[in-house]
Amino acid sequence: MLAYKLITTIEELEPYRSTWSGILEKEHNNNPFIEYEWISTWWATLGVQENVEIYIVEHQGVAVAFFPLVHCIRFGTIHYFSFLGQGFATYMEVIADKEWLEHSITFLLKEFSRKYKRYLIVLHGLVESKKTSQELEKYAIEYQMPHSIFRTVTSYIDFQSITIDTFLQKHRKKFKSLKRRENKLKSLGHVVFQEVNPNYLQDMFTLFTRRWQKKIDKSGFTEKQTRLFYERLAKTNSKVLRVEVDSLQFERQWIAFTIDLCCRERNFCQAMGHEPDFNLFGPGRLIEKENMLKAHQSGYRYYDLGSGYEPYKFEWYTHIDFTRKFVMSTKGIKERNIRLWMVIRDRLKGLLTNNHQLVKLKRDRLGELRYFLKHANTKDWLRAVTKMFQRILSVHILDVYIAEQKQDSEKVRFQELPMKDIMTMKERANNVADLYKGYRPFADGDQVIYKRHDKTATEETVDYSYELSDNMSFIKEYDSQRLVEIVTEVQREGRAVCTIAPWYDRSRRRKLVQAGFHKVAKINIIKIFKWQKIYHV
């Protein structure tokens, strides 16, 4: 009753486009990775070197199922089959009419057993709640085929199961915290969340590169062919598969993005990235929040957070599913040993990837170390060695200096820098962080002359701070050659000026005295590992 055809080129597959899409339409598919446009775009861009084999199961000459596989010979003589798109497709399954799915799987696997003496089938991304996973497991049990199953959690929001008001109320603390950050950012400049035209994705890849330059990234998201793949996919004219890229922009510069694959009622968040210089403002969290709300407003039922155990995915979810990796082989000793090795490897990998602290160590800390070894100069090495010893034992002696209040009618010499001007400066990361902490940078032209805080005095090298009295300002990172002008500028407002100098910097302390400062206190700080004692003299 059933027969199959083997397709090995896109040109051969093209006549089946309408049949393929018709089956998915009939089955109300919401998996973007098995839509014809995704498969064909991947094949033409990333799968060119792969031995792609599309098996079409037919009933009386009519296609009723498609198996999108990659076939190769591994481990000497074993035929190795896997779903195509590995590393790019989070979910995969057999494309089939519901009534023909079980028959098609049974038929094709029997054909494999007849045709190949030894084979190993390794299928990733099988969603447990879908029929393909269940039918494969049923076949393996019924025909006593050696098999193993690995599970990874998949979290998502089902907006049909919860009203938006209830969702907002449930996460009110997080939304309130994000609103504070958003308002802080908006107070410094113009912020906008907007969808991006598919023709302008360059900024997305540039931002992703900056986001991961000090981390270990194995996604290959910014590699040439991967970029081409997403650019082509974004321009496909599919009625059911859309690539939506949204950006969070500050003063017309990207500080965060999301790229989503949307298929019928599902919005799948493919990737996110944000500008590391803006970390304190939480741009990644801000755009994630906006993206979720946009998905709800656009009428999507599911907001899919993807597979994995990253903590942020479990902050918003309403439901969980599981994706499976299904491994099945023939009964030979060699295949069994290979499958046993794969079981041990994948379980060990699962234990490691489920440990978020270990993942952060590998991805973040080792990434930072690699970046440091590649780019550090002598000054950076000295600073790093000093910091390392100071984590064990350090003694800091700080002198507090104050220049008393004076009312002055001197005209303004320095202009306060707005955030939009800081965006183009070399020390942007440091300046943006200081703005977040409440510092006001003042400049002469395009050069920062000093930074001022009207509420707190801080010595950040030792993490020491104290509250200032009224009508007093703290200055730091000032141009010592123009210290008198700086003091006069602040005193013009009727404010006293405060700053902190380390005991060993004689030149700096001498210039402070010459500018009208006098020492009012000495602070001794002793640190041994995490223990700290502060003495005020």
PDB file of N, CA and C in Angstrom, residues 500-537:
ATOM      1  N   ILE A 500      38.202  62.429  47.359  1.00  0.00           N
ATOM      2  CA  ILE A 500      38.975  61.446  48.129  1.00  0.00           C
ATOM      3  C   ILE A 500      40.276  61.189  47.400  1.00  0.00           C
ATOM      4  N   ALA A 501      41.381  61.125  48.167  1.00  0.00           N
ATOM      5  CA  ALA A 501      42.694  60.863  47.586  1.00  0.00           C
ATOM      6  C   ALA A 501      43.404  59.789  48.405  1.00  0.00           C
ATOM      7  N   PRO A 502      44.102  58.842  47.762  1.00  0.00           N
ATOM      8  CA  PRO A 502      44.861  57.830  48.497  1.00  0.00           C
ATOM      9  C   PRO A 502      46.094  58.465  49.158  1.00  0.00           C
ATOM     10  N   TRP A 503      46.541  57.899  50.272  1.00  0.00           N
ATOM     11  CA  TRP A 503      47.614  58.496  51.073  1.00  0.00           C
ATOM     12  C   TRP A 503      48.937  58.582  50.319  1.00  0.00           C
ATOM     13  N   TYR A 504      49.161  57.660  49.365  1.00  0.00           N
ATOM     14  CA  TYR A 504      50.457  57.597  48.692  1.00  0.00           C
ATOM     15  C   TYR A 504      50.582  58.575  47.527  1.00  0.00           C
ATOM     16  N   ASP A 505      49.478  59.192  47.094  1.00  0.00           N
ATOM     17  CA  ASP A 505      49.517  60.086  45.937  1.00  0.00           C
ATOM     18  C   ASP A 505      49.806  61.515  46.399  1.00  0.00           C
ATOM     19  N   ARG A 506      51.074  61.794  46.670  1.00  0.00           N
ATOM     20  CA  ARG A 506      51.462  63.100  47.215  1.00  0.00           C
ATOM     21  C   ARG A 506      51.179  64.238  46.242  1.00  0.00           C
ATOM     22  N   SER A 507      51.455  64.016  44.979  1.00  0.00           N
ATOM     23  CA  SER A 507      51.238  65.061  43.975  1.00  0.00           C
ATOM     24  C   SER A 507      49.762  65.475  43.943  1.00  0.00           C
ATOM     25  N   ARG A 508      48.891  64.508  43.991  1.00  0.00           N
ATOM     26  CA  ARG A 508      47.461  64.792  43.956  1.00  0.00           C
ATOM     27  C   ARG A 508      47.027  65.564  45.201  1.00  0.00           C
ATOM     28  N   ARG A 509      47.525  65.148  46.360  1.00  0.00           N
ATOM     29  CA  ARG A 509      47.140  65.818  47.607  1.00  0.00           C
ATOM     30  C   ARG A 509      47.681  67.251  47.648  1.00  0.00           C
ATOM     31  N   ARG A 510      48.857  67.438  47.086  1.00  0.00           N
ATOM     32  CA  ARG A 510      49.437  68.781  47.058  1.00  0.00           C
ATOM     33  C   ARG A 510      48.603  69.710  46.181  1.00  0.00           C
ATOM     34  N   LYS A 511      48.170  69.215  45.056  1.00  0.00           N
ATOM     35  CA  LYS A 511      47.342  70.032  44.158  1.00  0.00           C
ATOM     36  C   LYS A 511      45.981  70.350  44.786  1.00  0.00           C
ATOM     37  N   LEU A 512      45.459  69.434  45.578  1.00  0.00           N
ATOM     38  CA  LEU A 512      44.197  69.686  46.256  1.00  0.00           C
ATOM     39  C   LEU A 512      44.331  70.842  47.243  1.00  0.00           C
ATOM     40  N   VAL A 513      45.432  70.831  47.981  1.00  0.00           N
ATOM     41  CA  VAL A 513      45.671  71.917  48.953  1.00  0.00           C
ATOM     42  C   VAL A 513      45.828  73.255  48.234  1.00  0.00           C
ATOM     43  N   GLN A 514      46.556  73.239  47.120  1.00  0.00           N
ATOM     44  CA  GLN A 514      46.753  74.459  46.340  1.00  0.00           C
ATOM     45  C   GLN A 514      45.436  74.994  45.777  1.00  0.00           C
ATOM     46  N   ALA A 515      44.471  74.104  45.542  1.00  0.00           N
ATOM     47  CA  ALA A 515      43.181  74.521  44.988  1.00  0.00           C
ATOM     48  C   ALA A 515      42.193  74.944  46.071  1.00  0.00           C
ATOM     49  N   GLY A 516      42.632  74.963  47.338  1.00  0.00           N
ATOM     50  CA  GLY A 516      41.758  75.424  48.417  1.00  0.00           C
ATOM     51  C   GLY A 516      41.115  74.326  49.244  1.00  0.00           C
ATOM     52  N   PHE A 517      41.523  73.074  49.042  1.00  0.00           N
ATOM     53  CA  PHE A 517      40.986  71.975  49.839  1.00  0.00           C
ATOM     54  C   PHE A 517      41.751  71.849  51.154  1.00  0.00           C
ATOM     55  N   HIS A 518      41.102  71.276  52.147  1.00  0.00           N
ATOM     56  CA  HIS A 518      41.797  70.897  53.374  1.00  0.00           C
ATOM     57  C   HIS A 518      41.303  69.530  53.823  1.00  0.00           C
ATOM     58  N   LYS A 519      42.211  68.764  54.420  1.00  0.00           N
ATOM     59  CA  LYS A 519      41.881  67.399  54.819  1.00  0.00           C
ATOM     60  C   LYS A 519      40.997  67.422  56.055  1.00  0.00           C
ATOM     61  N   VAL A 520      39.902  66.660  56.011  1.00  0.00           N
ATOM     62  CA  VAL A 520      38.972  66.647  57.145  1.00  0.00           C
ATOM     63  C   VAL A 520      38.878  65.274  57.800  1.00  0.00           C
ATOM     64  N   ALA A 521      39.352  64.239  57.119  1.00  0.00           N
ATOM     65  CA  ALA A 521      39.248  62.902  57.717  1.00  0.00           C
ATOM     66  C   ALA A 521      40.205  61.942  57.025  1.00  0.00           C
ATOM     67  N   LYS A 522      40.543  60.884  57.747  1.00  0.00           N
ATOM     68  CA  LYS A 522      41.343  59.795  57.195  1.00  0.00           C
ATOM     69  C   LYS A 522      40.562  58.501  57.418  1.00  0.00           C
ATOM     70  N   ILE A 523      40.522  57.669  56.391  1.00  0.00           N
ATOM     71  CA  ILE A 523      39.771  56.417  56.468  1.00  0.00           C
ATOM     72  C   ILE A 523      40.723  55.260  56.201  1.00  0.00           C
ATOM     73  N   ASN A 524      40.814  54.339  57.164  1.00  0.00           N
ATOM     74  CA  ASN A 524      41.638  53.138  57.015  1.00  0.00           C
ATOM     75  C   ASN A 524      40.727  51.933  56.785  1.00  0.00           C
ATOM     76  N   ILE A 525      41.001  51.200  55.716  1.00  0.00           N
ATOM     77  CA  ILE A 525      40.176  50.027  55.381  1.00  0.00           C
ATOM     78  C   ILE A 525      41.079  48.801  55.293  1.00  0.00           C
ATOM     79  N   ILE A 526      40.761  47.788  56.075  1.00  0.00           N
ATOM     80  CA  ILE A 526      41.501  46.523  56.059  1.00  0.00           C
ATOM     81  C   ILE A 526      40.571  45.436  55.537  1.00  0.00           C
ATOM     82  N   LYS A 527      41.024  44.700  54.507  1.00  0.00           N
ATOM     83  CA  LYS A 527      40.205  43.629  53.924  1.00  0.00           C
ATOM     84  C   LYS A 527      41.015  42.343  53.892  1.00  0.00           C
ATOM     85  N   ILE A 528      40.419  41.273  54.421  1.00  0.00           N
ATOM     86  CA  ILE A 528      40.996  39.935  54.340  1.00  0.00           C
ATOM     87  C   ILE A 528      39.921  39.031  53.746  1.00  0.00           C
ATOM     88  N   PHE A 529      40.132  38.647  52.501  1.00  0.00           N
ATOM     89  CA  PHE A 529      39.115  37.930  51.743  1.00  0.00           C
ATOM     90  C   PHE A 529      37.822  38.751  51.776  1.00  0.00           C
ATOM     91  N   LYS A 530      36.720  38.204  52.321  1.00  0.00           N
ATOM     92  CA  LYS A 530      35.457  38.944  52.326  1.00  0.00           C
ATOM     93  C   LYS A 530      35.251  39.748  53.615  1.00  0.00           C
ATOM     94  N   TRP A 531      36.124  39.555  54.577  1.00  0.00           N
ATOM     95  CA  TRP A 531      36.018  40.320  55.830  1.00  0.00           C
ATOM     96  C   TRP A 531      36.590  41.721  55.632  1.00  0.00           C
ATOM     97  N   GLN A 532      35.895  42.726  56.171  1.00  0.00           N
ATOM     98  CA  GLN A 532      36.342  44.111  56.003  1.00  0.00           C
ATOM     99  C   GLN A 532      36.110  44.911  57.282  1.00  0.00           C
ATOM    100  N   LYS A 533      37.068  45.743  57.625  1.00  0.00           N
ATOM    101  CA  LYS A 533      36.949  46.619  58.793  1.00  0.00           C
ATOM    102  C   LYS A 533      37.332  48.031  58.382  1.00  0.00           C
ATOM    103  N   ILE A 534      36.495  49.004  58.770  1.00  0.00           N
ATOM    104  CA  ILE A 534      36.728  50.403  58.405  1.00  0.00           C
ATOM    105  C   ILE A 534      36.967  51.216  59.671  1.00  0.00           C
ATOM    106  N   TYR A 535      38.054  51.988  59.655  1.00  0.00           N
ATOM    107  CA  TYR A 535      38.392  52.859  60.782  1.00  0.00           C
ATOM    108  C   TYR A 535      38.361  54.302  60.304  1.00  0.00           C
ATOM    109  N   HIS A 536      37.633  55.165  61.014  1.00  0.00           N
ATOM    110  CA  HIS A 536      37.586  56.587  60.714  1.00  0.00           C
ATOM    111  C   HIS A 536      38.488  57.320  61.698  1.00  0.00           C
ATOM    112  N   VAL A 537      39.426  58.081  61.179  1.00  0.00           N
ATOM    113  CA  VAL A 537      40.378  58.807  62.034  1.00  0.00           C
ATOM    114  C   VAL A 537      40.080  60.297  61.968  1.00  0.00           C
TER     115      VAL A 537
END
